[in-house]
Tab-separated table of C-alpha atoms and ligand atoms in Angstrom:
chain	number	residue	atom	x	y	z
A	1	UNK	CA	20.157	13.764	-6.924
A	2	UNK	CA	18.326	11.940	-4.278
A	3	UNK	CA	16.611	13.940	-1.529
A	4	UNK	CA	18.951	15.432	1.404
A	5	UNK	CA	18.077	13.727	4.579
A	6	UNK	CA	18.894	15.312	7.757
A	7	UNK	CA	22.687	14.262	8.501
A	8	UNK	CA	24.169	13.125	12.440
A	9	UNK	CA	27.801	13.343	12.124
A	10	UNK	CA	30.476	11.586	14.444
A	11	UNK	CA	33.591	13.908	14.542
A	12	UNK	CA	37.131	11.888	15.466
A	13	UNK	CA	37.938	9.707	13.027
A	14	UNK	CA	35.032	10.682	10.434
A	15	UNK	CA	35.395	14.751	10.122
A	16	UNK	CA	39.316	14.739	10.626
A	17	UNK	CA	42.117	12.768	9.545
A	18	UNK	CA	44.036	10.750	11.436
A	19	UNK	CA	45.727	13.071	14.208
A	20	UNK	CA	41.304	14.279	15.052
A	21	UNK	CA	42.614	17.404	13.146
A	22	UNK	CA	39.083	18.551	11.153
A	23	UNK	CA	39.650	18.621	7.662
A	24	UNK	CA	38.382	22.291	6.224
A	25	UNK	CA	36.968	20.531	3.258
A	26	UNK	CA	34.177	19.677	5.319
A	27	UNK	CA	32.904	23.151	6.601
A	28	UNK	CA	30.931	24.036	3.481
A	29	UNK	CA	29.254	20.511	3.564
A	30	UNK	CA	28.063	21.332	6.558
A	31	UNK	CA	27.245	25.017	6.289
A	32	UNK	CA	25.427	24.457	2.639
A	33	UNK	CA	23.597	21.112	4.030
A	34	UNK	CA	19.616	22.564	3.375
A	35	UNK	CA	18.160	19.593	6.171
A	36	UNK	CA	19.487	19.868	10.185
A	37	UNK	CA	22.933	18.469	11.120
A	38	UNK	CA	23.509	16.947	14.355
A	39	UNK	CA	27.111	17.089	15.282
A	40	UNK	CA	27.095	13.926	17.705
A	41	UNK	CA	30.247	12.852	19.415
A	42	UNK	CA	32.278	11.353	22.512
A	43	UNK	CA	34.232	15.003	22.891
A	44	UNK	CA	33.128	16.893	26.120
A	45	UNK	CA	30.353	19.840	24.956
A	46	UNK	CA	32.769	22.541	24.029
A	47	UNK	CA	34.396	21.019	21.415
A	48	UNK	CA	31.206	20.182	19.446
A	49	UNK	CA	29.412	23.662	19.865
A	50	UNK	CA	32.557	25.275	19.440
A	51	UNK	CA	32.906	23.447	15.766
A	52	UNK	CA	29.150	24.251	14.914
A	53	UNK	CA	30.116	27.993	15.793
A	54	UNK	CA	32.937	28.069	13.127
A	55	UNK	CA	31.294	26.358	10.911
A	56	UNK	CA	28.250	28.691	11.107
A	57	UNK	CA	25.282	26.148	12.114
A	58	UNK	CA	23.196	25.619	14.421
A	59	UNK	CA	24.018	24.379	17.544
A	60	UNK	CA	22.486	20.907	17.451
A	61	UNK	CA	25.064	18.653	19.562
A	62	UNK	CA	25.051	15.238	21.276
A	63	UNK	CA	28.158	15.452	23.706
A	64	UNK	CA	29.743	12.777	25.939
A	65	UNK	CA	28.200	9.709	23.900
A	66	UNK	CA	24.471	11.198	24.601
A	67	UNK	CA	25.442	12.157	27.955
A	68	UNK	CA	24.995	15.795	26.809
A	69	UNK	CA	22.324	17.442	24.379
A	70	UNK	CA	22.032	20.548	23.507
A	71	UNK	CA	19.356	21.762	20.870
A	72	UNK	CA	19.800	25.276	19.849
A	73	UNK	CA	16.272	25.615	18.350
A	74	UNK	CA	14.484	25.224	21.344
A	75	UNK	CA	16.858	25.947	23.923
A	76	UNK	CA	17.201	22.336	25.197
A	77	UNK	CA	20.557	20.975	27.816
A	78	UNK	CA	19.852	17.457	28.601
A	79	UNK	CA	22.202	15.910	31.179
A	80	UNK	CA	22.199	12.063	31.550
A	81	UNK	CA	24.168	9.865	33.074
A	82	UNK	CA	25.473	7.745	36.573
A	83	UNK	CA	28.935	10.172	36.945
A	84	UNK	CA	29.005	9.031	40.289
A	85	UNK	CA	29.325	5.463	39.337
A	86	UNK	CA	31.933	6.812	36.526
A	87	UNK	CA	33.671	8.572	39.069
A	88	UNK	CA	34.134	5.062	41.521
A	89	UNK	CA	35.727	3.587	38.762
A	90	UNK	CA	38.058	6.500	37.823
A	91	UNK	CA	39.284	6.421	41.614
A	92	UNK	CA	39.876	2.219	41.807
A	93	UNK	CA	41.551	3.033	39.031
A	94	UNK	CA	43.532	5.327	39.875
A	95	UNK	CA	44.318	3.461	43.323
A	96	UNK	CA	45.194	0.680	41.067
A	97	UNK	CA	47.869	2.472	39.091
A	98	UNK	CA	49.213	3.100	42.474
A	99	UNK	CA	49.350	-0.743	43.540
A	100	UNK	CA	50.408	-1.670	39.864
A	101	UNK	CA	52.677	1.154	39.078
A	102	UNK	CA	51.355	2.181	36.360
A	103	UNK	CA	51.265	5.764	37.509
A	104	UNK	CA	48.833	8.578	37.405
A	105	UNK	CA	45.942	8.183	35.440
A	106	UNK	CA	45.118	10.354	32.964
A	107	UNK	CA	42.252	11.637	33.357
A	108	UNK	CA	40.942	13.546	30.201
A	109	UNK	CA	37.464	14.994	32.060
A	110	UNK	CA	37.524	18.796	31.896
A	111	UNK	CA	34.386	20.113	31.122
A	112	UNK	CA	32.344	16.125	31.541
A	113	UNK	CA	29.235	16.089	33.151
A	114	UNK	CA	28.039	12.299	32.721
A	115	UNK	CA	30.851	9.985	31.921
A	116	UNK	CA	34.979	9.484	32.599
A	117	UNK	CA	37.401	9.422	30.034
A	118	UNK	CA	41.216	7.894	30.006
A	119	UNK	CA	43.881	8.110	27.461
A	120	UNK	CA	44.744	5.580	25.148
A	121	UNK	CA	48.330	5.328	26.718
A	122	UNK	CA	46.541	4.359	30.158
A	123	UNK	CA	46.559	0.262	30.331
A	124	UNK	CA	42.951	-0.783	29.181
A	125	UNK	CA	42.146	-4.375	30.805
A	126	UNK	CA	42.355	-2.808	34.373
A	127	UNK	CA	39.776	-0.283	33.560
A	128	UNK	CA	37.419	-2.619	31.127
A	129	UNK	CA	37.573	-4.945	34.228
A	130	UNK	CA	36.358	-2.184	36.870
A	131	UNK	CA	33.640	-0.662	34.427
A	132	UNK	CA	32.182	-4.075	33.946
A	133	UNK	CA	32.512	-4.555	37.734
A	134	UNK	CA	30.030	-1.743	38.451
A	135	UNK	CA	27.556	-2.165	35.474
A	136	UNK	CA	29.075	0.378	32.810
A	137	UNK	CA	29.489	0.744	29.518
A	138	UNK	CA	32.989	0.970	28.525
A	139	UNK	CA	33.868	2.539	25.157
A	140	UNK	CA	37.410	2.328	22.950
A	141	UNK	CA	36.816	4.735	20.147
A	142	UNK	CA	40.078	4.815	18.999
A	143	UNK	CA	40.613	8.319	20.404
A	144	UNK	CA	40.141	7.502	24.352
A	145	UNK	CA	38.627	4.848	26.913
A	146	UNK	CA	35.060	6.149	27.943
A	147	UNK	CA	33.123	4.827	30.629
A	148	UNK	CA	29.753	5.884	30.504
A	149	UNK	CA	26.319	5.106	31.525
A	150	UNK	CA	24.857	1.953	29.563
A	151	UNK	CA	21.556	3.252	29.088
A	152	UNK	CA	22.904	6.454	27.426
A	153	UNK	CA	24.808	6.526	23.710
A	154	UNK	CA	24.367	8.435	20.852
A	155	UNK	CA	21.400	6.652	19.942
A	156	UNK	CA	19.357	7.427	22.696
A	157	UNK	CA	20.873	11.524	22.184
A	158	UNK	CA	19.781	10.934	18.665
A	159	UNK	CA	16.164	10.251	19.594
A	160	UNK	CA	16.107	13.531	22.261
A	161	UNK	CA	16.859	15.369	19.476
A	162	UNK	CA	14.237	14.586	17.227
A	163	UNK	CA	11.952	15.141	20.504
A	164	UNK	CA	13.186	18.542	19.706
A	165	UNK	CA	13.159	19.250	16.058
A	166	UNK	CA	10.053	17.221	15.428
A	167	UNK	CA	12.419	14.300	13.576
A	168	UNK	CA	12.534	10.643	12.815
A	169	UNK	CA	16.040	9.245	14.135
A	170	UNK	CA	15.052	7.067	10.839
A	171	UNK	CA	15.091	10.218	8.363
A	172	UNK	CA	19.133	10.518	9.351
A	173	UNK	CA	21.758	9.765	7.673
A	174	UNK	CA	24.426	8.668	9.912
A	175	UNK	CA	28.462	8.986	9.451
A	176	UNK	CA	30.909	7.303	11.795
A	177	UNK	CA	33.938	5.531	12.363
A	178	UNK	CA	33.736	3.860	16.258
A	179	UNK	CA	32.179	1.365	18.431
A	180	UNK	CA	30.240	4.870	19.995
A	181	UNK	CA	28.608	5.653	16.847
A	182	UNK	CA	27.157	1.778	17.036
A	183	UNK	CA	23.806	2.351	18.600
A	184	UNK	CA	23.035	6.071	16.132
A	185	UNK	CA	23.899	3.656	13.013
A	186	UNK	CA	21.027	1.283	15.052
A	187	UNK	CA	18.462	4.285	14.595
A	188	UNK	CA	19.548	6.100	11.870
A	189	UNK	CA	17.851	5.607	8.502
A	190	UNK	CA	21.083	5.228	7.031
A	191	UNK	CA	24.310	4.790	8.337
A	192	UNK	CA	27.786	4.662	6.944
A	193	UNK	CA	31.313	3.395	8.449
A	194	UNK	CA	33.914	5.516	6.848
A	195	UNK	CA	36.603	2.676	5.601
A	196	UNK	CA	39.156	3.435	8.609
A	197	UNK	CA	35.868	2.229	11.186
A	198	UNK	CA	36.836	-0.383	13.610
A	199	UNK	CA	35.008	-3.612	13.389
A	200	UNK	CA	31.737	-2.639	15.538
A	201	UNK	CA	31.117	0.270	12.925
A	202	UNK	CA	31.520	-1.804	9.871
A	203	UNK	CA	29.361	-4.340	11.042
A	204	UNK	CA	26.492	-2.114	12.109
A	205	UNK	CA	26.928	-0.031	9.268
A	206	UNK	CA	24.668	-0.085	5.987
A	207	UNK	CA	27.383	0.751	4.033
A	208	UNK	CA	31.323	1.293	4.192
A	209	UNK	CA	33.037	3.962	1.994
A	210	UNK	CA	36.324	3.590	-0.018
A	211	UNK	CA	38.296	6.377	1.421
A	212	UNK	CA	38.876	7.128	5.118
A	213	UNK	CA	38.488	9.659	7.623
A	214	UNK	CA	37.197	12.842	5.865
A	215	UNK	CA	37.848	11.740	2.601
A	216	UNK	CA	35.330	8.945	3.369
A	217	UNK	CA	33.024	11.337	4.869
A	218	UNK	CA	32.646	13.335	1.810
A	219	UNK	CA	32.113	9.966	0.019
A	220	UNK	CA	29.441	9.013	1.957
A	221	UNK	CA	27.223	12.421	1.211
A	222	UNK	CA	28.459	12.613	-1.879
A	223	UNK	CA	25.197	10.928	-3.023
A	224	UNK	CA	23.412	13.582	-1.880
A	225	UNK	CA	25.211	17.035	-3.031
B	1	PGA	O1	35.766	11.312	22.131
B	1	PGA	C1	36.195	10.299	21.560
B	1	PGA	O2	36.867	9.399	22.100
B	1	PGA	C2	35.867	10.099	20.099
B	1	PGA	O3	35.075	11.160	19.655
B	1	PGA	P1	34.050	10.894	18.438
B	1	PGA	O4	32.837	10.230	19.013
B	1	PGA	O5	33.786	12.290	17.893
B	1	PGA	O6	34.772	10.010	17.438
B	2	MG	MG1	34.662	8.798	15.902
């Protein structure tokens, strides 16, 4: 068995199946994994701490696309990002569903501190247009729109978090599925698209598993169990 690196994790679309349910075959890979897991994700914080609570490790989290990091072991909240720039484009936009009829946007922000998010039912080109207008990043994951700060992504949460634990981003394996996971694959020793990835995870990825979602995720460790 080769040596257990420490593992950063993507949730939707790489710890659940297909409806971002988390698939309980997972848990003990995570409680039994003997290096630090970093749980990093697109989700607003509570999700993420509230999944390393049940599954009985540490909370080690990148939030909000490395908006948010929290580092259990030393007691560590880092907040990043230009909200107030995410916030300008969630109001044009919303004035623009007004002028275009498309209604009232959806937007899926309780609990975000750095970034806005918009459902997937929302029309995209309006907001990919405004985020691009004011110099931000904007994200499809498959899940949700994100527009975030571009100088923040997982990547750059990644590399607080070794700050913290004394780490190499490039001792990590990384597992993801998503355009956001594109920039911790960058950094990450290893990285691995689970087969369902879109196109900007397969790419960047060192390797691609057979099976999807979770089933792909347990592929991709499998290596090391
Ligand atoms: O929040 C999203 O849109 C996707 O979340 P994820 O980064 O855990 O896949
Ligand atoms: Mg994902």
């Amino acid at each position: 068995m080769t040596e257990t690196p420490p593992l950063v994790v993507d949730i939707d679309g790489t710890l659940t199946d297909e409806t971002r349910a988390v698939d309980p075959r997972v848990f003990p890979v995570l409680s039994e994994w003997p290096e630090p897991v970093v749980v990093a994700t697109g989700k607003a914080m509570p999700y993420p701490i509230a999944l390393c609570e049940f599954v009985g490790i540490d909370y080690t989290v990148i939030a909000e696309n490395g908006g948010v990091v929290f580092v259990e072991a030393t007691d560590t909240l880092r907040i990043r990002g230009d909200k107030a720039a995410c916030l300008a484009v969630a109001e044009a936009y919303r004035e623009l569903g007004y002028e275009m009829g498309f209604g009232e946007v959806d937007l899926a922000n309780r609990w975000r501190e750095t970034e806005v998010v918009v459902d997937l039912s929302q029309p995209e080109e309006p907001l990919r247009r405004l985020a691009e207008e004011h110099g931000l990043e904007f994200l499809d994951t498959g899940f949700a729109y994100h527009v975030t700060d571009p100088s923040i992504d997982k990547g750059t949460g990644l590399v607080a978090v070794c700050a913290e634990l004394d780490r190499e981003p490039t001792e990590f394996l990384a597992v993801g599925d998503s355009e956001n996971d594109a920039e911790v694959f960058e950094v990450a020793g290893e990285s691995v698209a689970v087969a369902n990835a879109d196109e900007t995870a397969l790419a960047r990825a060192d390797r691609v598993t057979e099976a999807s979602y979770a089933d792909g995720f347990l592929e991709a460790v499998e290596p090391y169990r």
